[in-house]
CSV table of C-alpha atoms in Angstrom, one decimal:
chain,number,residue,atom,x,y,z
A,1,MET,CA,4.6,-6.5,-1.8
A,2,ARG,CA,4.8,-9.1,0.7
A,3,VAL,CA,8.4,-10.1,0.0
A,4,TRP,CA,8.7,-13.4,2.3
A,5,ARG,CA,5.1,-14.6,1.2
A,6,GLN,CA,6.3,-14.1,-2.3
A,7,LEU,CA,9.8,-15.6,-1.9
A,8,ALA,CA,8.3,-18.8,0.0
A,9,ASP,CA,5.7,-19.1,-2.8
A,10,PHE,CA,8.6,-19.4,-5.5
A,11,VAL,CA,10.8,-21.7,-3.5
A,12,GLN,CA,7.7,-24.1,-2.9
A,13,ARG,CA,6.5,-23.8,-6.9
A,14,HIS,CA,9.8,-23.2,-8.4
A,15,GLY,CA,12.3,-25.0,-6.1
A,16,ALA,CA,14.4,-21.7,-5.5
A,17,ALA,CA,14.3,-18.2,-5.6
A,18,ALA,CA,16.8,-15.3,-5.1
A,19,LEU,CA,16.0,-12.1,-3.0
A,20,ILE,CA,17.6,-8.7,-4.3
A,21,SER,CA,17.7,-6.0,-1.5
A,22,VAL,CA,19.0,-2.4,-1.4
A,23,HIS,CA,21.4,-2.7,1.4
A,24,ASP,CA,22.9,0.6,1.3
A,25,VAL,CA,22.6,4.1,-0.4
A,26,LYS,CA,24.9,7.2,-0.6
A,27,GLY,CA,23.6,10.0,-2.7
A,28,SER,CA,20.9,10.1,-5.2
A,29,ALA,CA,19.7,6.5,-6.1
A,30,PRO,CA,16.6,5.3,-7.9
A,31,ARG,CA,15.1,3.4,-4.7
A,32,GLU,CA,15.8,3.6,-1.1
A,33,VAL,CA,17.4,1.0,1.4
A,34,GLY,CA,14.9,-1.9,1.7
A,35,ALA,CA,13.8,-1.9,-1.8
A,36,ARG,CA,13.5,-5.2,-2.6
A,37,MET,CA,12.9,-7.8,-5.8
A,38,VAL,CA,12.2,-11.7,-5.4
A,39,VAL,CA,13.3,-13.4,-8.7
A,40,ARG,CA,12.3,-17.0,-10.0
A,41,PRO,CA,15.0,-19.3,-11.5
A,42,ASP,CA,13.3,-18.6,-14.9
A,43,GLY,CA,14.1,-14.9,-14.5
A,44,ALA,CA,10.7,-14.0,-13.7
A,45,PHE,CA,10.3,-11.3,-10.7
A,46,HIS,CA,8.1,-9.3,-8.6
A,47,GLY,CA,9.1,-6.0,-7.1
A,48,THR,CA,11.9,-3.5,-8.2
A,49,ILE,CA,15.2,-1.9,-7.2
A,50,GLY,CA,14.6,1.0,-9.4
A,51,GLY,CA,14.9,-0.4,-13.0
A,52,GLY,CA,17.5,0.8,-15.6
A,53,GLN,CA,21.0,-0.7,-15.8
A,54,LEU,CA,21.5,-1.4,-12.3
A,55,GLU,CA,18.4,-3.8,-12.2
A,56,PHE,CA,19.2,-5.4,-15.2
A,57,ARG,CA,22.7,-6.2,-13.9
A,58,MET,CA,21.2,-7.6,-10.6
A,59,LEU,CA,18.7,-9.8,-12.1
A,60,ASP,CA,21.5,-11.3,-14.5
A,61,ILE,CA,23.5,-12.0,-11.3
A,62,ALA,CA,20.6,-13.3,-9.4
A,63,ARG,CA,19.9,-16.1,-12.0
A,64,GLU,CA,23.7,-16.8,-12.3
A,65,MET,CA,23.6,-17.3,-8.5
A,66,LEU,CA,20.4,-19.5,-8.8
A,67,ASP,CA,21.8,-21.5,-11.7
A,68,ALA,CA,24.7,-22.5,-9.3
A,69,GLY,CA,22.5,-23.5,-6.4
A,70,ARG,CA,22.1,-22.5,-3.0
A,71,GLY,CA,25.3,-20.6,-2.2
A,72,PRO,CA,26.6,-17.7,0.1
A,73,ALA,CA,24.8,-14.3,-0.2
A,74,ARG,CA,26.9,-11.5,-2.1
A,75,ILE,CA,26.9,-7.8,-1.7
A,76,PHE,CA,27.8,-5.8,-4.8
A,77,ASP,CA,29.1,-2.0,-4.6
A,78,GLN,CA,27.8,0.0,-7.5
A,79,ALA,CA,28.4,3.6,-8.6
A,80,LEU,CA,25.8,4.4,-10.5
A,81,GLY,CA,27.3,7.0,-12.8
A,82,PRO,CA,30.9,5.5,-13.7
A,83,ASP,CA,29.8,1.6,-13.3
A,84,LEU,CA,26.3,1.8,-14.9
A,85,GLY,CA,26.0,5.0,-16.7
A,86,GLN,CA,23.1,5.9,-14.9
A,87,CYS,CA,22.4,9.8,-14.0
A,88,CYS,CA,21.4,9.4,-10.4
A,89,GLY,CA,24.9,10.0,-9.4
A,90,GLY,CA,24.7,8.0,-6.1
A,91,ARG,CA,26.3,4.9,-5.0
A,92,VAL,CA,24.5,1.6,-3.9
A,93,LYS,CA,25.1,-1.7,-2.3
A,94,ILE,CA,23.2,-4.4,-3.2
A,95,LEU,CA,22.6,-7.8,-1.4
A,96,ILE,CA,21.7,-10.7,-3.2
A,97,GLU,CA,20.7,-14.2,-1.7
A,98,THR,CA,19.4,-17.6,-3.1
A,99,PHE,CA,17.0,-19.8,-1.0
A,100,ASP,CA,15.8,-23.0,-1.7
A,101,ALA,CA,13.6,-25.6,-0.1
A,102,ARG,CA,15.9,-26.1,3.1
A,103,ALA,CA,15.2,-22.3,3.9
A,104,MET,CA,11.2,-22.9,4.4
A,105,GLU,CA,11.8,-23.2,8.2
A,106,GLU,CA,13.4,-19.8,8.3
A,107,LEU,CA,10.9,-18.4,5.9
A,108,THR,CA,7.8,-19.5,7.8
A,109,PRO,CA,7.7,-17.1,10.8
A,110,LEU,CA,8.6,-14.4,8.5
A,111,VAL,CA,5.7,-15.1,6.2
A,112,ALA,CA,3.5,-15.2,9.5
A,113,ALA,CA,4.8,-11.9,10.6
A,114,GLU,CA,4.4,-10.3,7.5
A,115,ALA,CA,0.6,-11.4,7.2
A,116,GLU,CA,-0.1,-9.6,10.4
A,117,GLY,CA,-0.3,-6.2,8.6
A,118,ARG,CA,2.3,-4.4,10.7
A,119,LEU,CA,5.8,-3.5,10.3
A,120,PHE,CA,8.4,-5.3,11.9
A,121,GLU,CA,12.4,-5.0,12.3
A,122,LEU,CA,15.0,-8.0,11.9
A,123,GLU,CA,18.4,-8.2,13.2
A,124,CYS,CA,20.6,-9.1,10.6
A,125,ARG,CA,24.2,-10.6,10.5
A,126,MET,CA,26.3,-12.7,8.2
A,127,GLU,CA,26.9,-16.2,9.3
A,128,GLU,CA,28.9,-18.9,7.4
A,129,GLY,CA,28.1,-16.9,4.3
A,130,ARG,CA,24.5,-16.4,4.6
A,131,VAL,CA,22.5,-13.9,6.3
A,132,LYS,CA,20.9,-15.1,9.6
A,133,ARG,CA,17.8,-13.1,10.5
A,134,ASP,CA,16.1,-12.8,14.2
A,135,PHE,CA,13.3,-10.9,15.2
A,136,ALA,CA,14.4,-7.7,16.9
A,137,SER,CA,14.5,-7.4,20.6
A,138,ALA,CA,13.1,-4.5,22.4
A,139,VAL,CA,15.6,-4.7,24.8
A,140,GLY,CA,18.4,-4.9,22.5
A,141,ASP,CA,21.9,-6.5,22.8
A,142,ASP,CA,25.3,-4.3,22.9
A,143,ARG,CA,27.0,-7.2,21.6
A,144,TRP,CA,24.9,-7.7,18.6
A,145,THR,CA,26.9,-6.6,15.3
A,146,GLY,CA,25.3,-6.3,12.0
A,147,TRP,CA,22.4,-4.4,10.5
A,148,ARG,CA,18.5,-4.1,10.9
A,149,GLU,CA,15.9,-4.4,8.4
A,150,THR,CA,12.3,-3.2,8.3
A,151,HIS,CA,9.8,-5.4,6.9
A,152,GLY,CA,5.8,-5.9,6.4
A,153,GLU,CA,3.6,-3.0,5.2
A,154,VAL,CA,0.7,-1.2,6.9
A,155,ARG,CA,-2.4,-0.6,4.6
A,156,THR,CA,-4.5,2.4,5.2
A,157,PRO,CA,-8.2,1.5,5.7
A,158,VAL,CA,-10.5,2.9,3.2
A,159,LEU,CA,-14.2,2.7,3.4
A,160,LEU,CA,-15.7,3.0,-0.1
A,161,PHE,CA,-19.4,3.4,0.0
A,162,GLY,CA,-21.2,2.6,-3.5
A,163,ALA,CA,-20.1,0.1,-6.2
A,164,GLY,CA,-21.1,2.0,-9.2
A,165,HIS,CA,-19.2,2.8,-12.2
A,166,VAL,CA,-16.6,5.2,-10.4
A,167,GLY,CA,-16.6,2.6,-7.4
A,168,ARG,CA,-15.7,-0.3,-9.4
A,169,ALA,CA,-12.9,1.7,-11.3
A,170,LEU,CA,-11.6,3.1,-7.8
A,171,VAL,CA,-11.3,-0.4,-6.4
A,172,LEU,CA,-9.1,-1.4,-9.8
A,173,SER,CA,-7.1,1.8,-9.2
A,174,LEU,CA,-6.2,0.9,-5.4
A,175,ALA,CA,-5.6,-2.8,-6.0
A,176,PRO,CA,-1.7,-2.6,-6.4
A,177,LEU,CA,-1.6,0.3,-3.7
A,178,PRO,CA,-0.9,0.0,0.0
A,179,PHE,CA,-4.8,0.4,0.8
A,180,ALA,CA,-7.3,-1.9,2.6
A,181,VAL,CA,-10.5,-1.5,0.9
A,182,ARG,CA,-14.0,-2.3,2.6
A,183,TRP,CA,-16.3,-1.9,-0.3
A,184,LEU,CA,-20.0,-1.2,0.6
A,185,ASP,CA,-23.2,-1.5,-1.0
A,186,ASP,CA,-26.9,-2.0,-0.1
A,187,ARG,CA,-27.9,-4.0,-3.2
A,188,ASP,CA,-27.6,-7.6,-3.9
A,189,ASP,CA,-26.1,-7.7,-7.3
A,190,ALA,CA,-23.9,-4.5,-6.9
A,191,PHE,CA,-20.4,-6.4,-6.7
A,192,PRO,CA,-18.2,-7.7,-9.6
A,193,ALA,CA,-17.5,-11.6,-9.4
A,194,HIS,CA,-13.8,-11.0,-8.8
A,195,LEU,CA,-12.4,-8.3,-6.6
A,196,PRO,CA,-8.5,-7.5,-6.1
A,197,PRO,CA,-6.8,-9.2,-3.0
A,198,ASN,CA,-6.9,-6.0,-1.1
A,199,ALA,CA,-10.7,-5.4,-1.3
A,200,LYS,CA,-13.5,-6.7,0.5
A,201,ALA,CA,-17.0,-6.7,-0.7
A,202,VAL,CA,-19.9,-6.0,2.0
A,203,ARG,CA,-23.4,-5.9,1.8
A,204,MET,CA,-24.3,-3.0,3.7
A,205,TRP,CA,-27.2,-3.1,6.1
A,206,ASP,CA,-26.2,-0.2,8.7
A,207,PRO,CA,-23.9,2.3,7.2
A,208,GLU,CA,-23.9,4.4,10.5
A,209,ALA,CA,-22.7,1.4,12.3
A,210,GLU,CA,-20.0,0.8,9.7
A,211,ILE,CA,-19.0,4.4,10.3
A,212,ALA,CA,-19.0,3.9,14.1
A,213,GLU,CA,-17.0,0.6,13.7
A,214,ALA,CA,-14.3,2.1,11.6
A,215,SER,CA,-10.5,2.8,12.3
A,216,PRO,CA,-9.9,6.4,13.3
A,217,GLN,CA,-7.2,6.1,10.5
A,218,SER,CA,-9.7,5.1,7.8
A,219,LEU,CA,-10.2,7.3,4.5
A,220,ILE,CA,-14.1,7.8,3.7
A,221,LEU,CA,-15.5,7.8,0.1
A,222,VAL,CA,-19.2,8.2,-0.6
A,223,MET,CA,-20.7,7.5,-4.0
A,224,THR,CA,-23.7,5.4,-3.5
A,225,HIS,CA,-26.6,5.4,-6.1
A,226,ASP,CA,-28.8,7.3,-3.6
A,227,HIS,CA,-28.5,10.9,-2.5
A,228,PRO,CA,-30.4,10.7,0.7
A,229,LEU,CA,-28.1,7.8,1.8
A,230,ASP,CA,-24.8,9.9,0.5
A,231,MET,CA,-26.4,12.6,2.9
A,232,GLU,CA,-26.7,9.9,5.9
A,233,ILE,CA,-23.1,8.6,5.4
A,234,THR,CA,-21.4,11.8,4.9
A,235,ALA,CA,-23.0,13.2,8.2
A,236,ALA,CA,-22.3,10.2,10.2
A,237,ALA,CA,-18.6,10.4,8.9
A,238,LEU,CA,-18.1,14.1,9.5
A,239,ARG,CA,-19.1,13.4,13.1
A,240,ARG,CA,-16.0,11.4,13.6
A,241,ASP,CA,-12.3,12.9,13.2
A,242,PHE,CA,-11.5,10.8,10.0
A,243,PRO,CA,-8.3,12.3,8.1
A,244,TYR,CA,-10.2,12.2,4.8
A,245,VAL,CA,-13.9,12.3,4.0
A,246,GLY,CA,-14.7,12.7,0.3
A,247,LEU,CA,-18.0,12.8,-1.4
A,248,ILE,CA,-18.7,12.5,-5.0
A,249,GLY,CA,-20.9,15.3,-6.5
A,250,SER,CA,-20.8,18.9,-8.0
A,251,ALA,CA,-20.4,22.2,-6.3
A,252,THR,CA,-24.2,22.5,-6.3
A,253,LYS,CA,-24.5,19.3,-4.4
A,254,ARG,CA,-21.9,20.2,-2.0
A,255,ALA,CA,-24.0,23.4,-1.4
A,256,ARG,CA,-27.3,21.6,-0.8
A,257,PHE,CA,-25.5,19.1,1.6
A,258,GLU,CA,-23.7,22.0,3.5
A,259,LYS,CA,-27.1,23.5,4.4
A,260,ARG,CA,-28.4,20.1,5.6
A,261,PHE,CA,-25.1,19.7,7.6
A,262,ARG,CA,-25.6,23.0,9.4
A,263,GLU,CA,-29.0,21.9,10.3
A,264,LEU,CA,-27.7,18.8,11.9
A,265,GLY,CA,-25.2,20.9,14.0
A,266,ILE,CA,-22.1,20.0,12.3
A,267,PRO,CA,-19.5,22.6,13.1
A,268,GLU,CA,-18.5,24.9,10.5
A,269,GLU,CA,-14.9,23.7,10.2
A,270,THR,CA,-15.8,20.2,9.9
A,271,ILE,CA,-18.1,20.9,7.1
A,272,ARG,CA,-15.2,22.7,5.3
A,273,SER,CA,-13.2,19.8,5.7
A,274,LEU,CA,-15.5,17.6,3.4
A,275,VAL,CA,-13.8,16.9,-0.1
A,276,CYS,CA,-16.5,17.4,-2.5
A,277,PRO,CA,-16.0,17.1,-5.3
A,278,ILE,CA,-13.4,14.4,-5.1
A,279,GLY,CA,-10.0,14.3,-6.6
A,280,LEU,CA,-7.4,16.5,-7.7
A,281,PRO,CA,-8.8,19.8,-8.7
A,282,ASP,CA,-7.2,20.4,-12.2
A,283,ILE,CA,-8.6,17.3,-13.6
A,284,GLU,CA,-12.0,17.7,-14.7
A,285,ASP,CA,-12.8,14.9,-17.1
A,286,LYS,CA,-15.7,12.9,-15.8
A,287,ASP,CA,-14.9,9.4,-17.0
A,288,PRO,CA,-15.3,6.9,-14.3
A,289,ALA,CA,-11.6,5.5,-14.6
A,290,ILE,CA,-10.2,9.1,-15.0
A,291,ILE,CA,-11.9,10.1,-11.7
A,292,ALA,CA,-10.5,6.9,-10.0
A,293,ALA,CA,-7.0,7.8,-11.1
A,294,SER,CA,-7.5,11.5,-9.9
A,295,VAL,CA,-9.2,10.2,-6.4
A,296,THR,CA,-6.3,7.7,-6.1
A,297,ALA,CA,-3.7,10.3,-6.4
A,298,GLN,CA,-5.5,12.5,-3.7
A,299,LEU,CA,-5.6,9.5,-1.4
A,300,LEU,CA,-2.1,9.0,-2.0
A,301,GLN,CA,-1.4,12.6,-0.8
A,302,VAL,CA,-3.7,12.2,2.2
A,303,ARG,CA,-1.6,8.9,3.1
A,304,GLU,CA,1.9,10.7,2.6
A,305,HIS,CA,1.2,13.9,4.1
A,306,GLY,CA,-1.9,14.0,5.9
A,307,GLY,CA,-1.4,10.8,8.1
A,308,VAL,CA,-3.8,10.8,11.1
A,309,ALA,CA,-2.6,13.8,12.7
A,310,GLN,CA,-4.7,16.4,10.4
A,311,LYS,CA,-7.6,16.3,8.4
A,312,PHE,CA,-7.0,16.8,4.6
A,313,SER,CA,-7.6,20.1,3.0
A,314,PRO,CA,-10.0,20.2,0.3
A,315,PRO,CA,-9.1,21.8,-3.0
A,316,ALA,CA,-10.2,25.3,-4.0
A,317,ALA,CA,-11.1,24.3,-7.3
A,318,SER,CA,-13.5,21.6,-8.5
A,319,ASN,CA,-14.0,18.8,-10.8
A,320,ASP,CA,-17.7,18.6,-10.9
A,321,THR,CA,-19.0,15.0,-11.3
């Protein structure tokens, strides 16, 4: 969630909004420091600080603060077990702030920084009861006292070749997640009329050029309507050092493709890195939505553990498609 964009949108549309942030955590807690919620005056919200009684209580307080009008920020210290009856057992500090139209000047540069698609750090301090935020200096200031916050998000790029049933299901599955999907197909009428905000439909003219121009952090998924085209795209992808190259298909399809890859001189270790069949190995259902959910879980594993430092290791078992 882009916190500052959502906050500015609520302020512009509804006149005010509250920001609830996990400020500090000791022990076990539902969410980490930096988890945030943005709340409208009518109680509607985006984001979560973990659900349960902690979230319910903080939402009630945020609405009370909004009803009272713009006021000072408040920090609430909560022991999750004794205070709220939650089993986590830890202790959290929750920061709640309110914003109205007077805050738009301070929100605008934060919205712009968020839109750049990177992480950025803010230096924060209390000033006359409100949180004052400045972009963190690379030099630093020994006189500065306060705390630092990290904002923004980095979306992992995904190149998805093919707009068939599984491709469509996968785009929907990835919609709420931290991925930026470049969705490619060579057919004019392949794409649906409406796409999630994190997906861009592209009429594909030169698949090898798409591979050549892709970021090295990209995750590649190949599931076109044409096996020779799948072969062409996958071979081009394997010649580069992407963290993940996945090809939809059965073990038989993989064996046929491997033979051709060897003829093309692709190293054996690289061929072994190909993920085919795609998805988690213990999920064998071939329904497009289930394949999409399985592949999404696999991509999240790659994002969490594979990063850009190592290739993903394909599963030993298969869920033939």
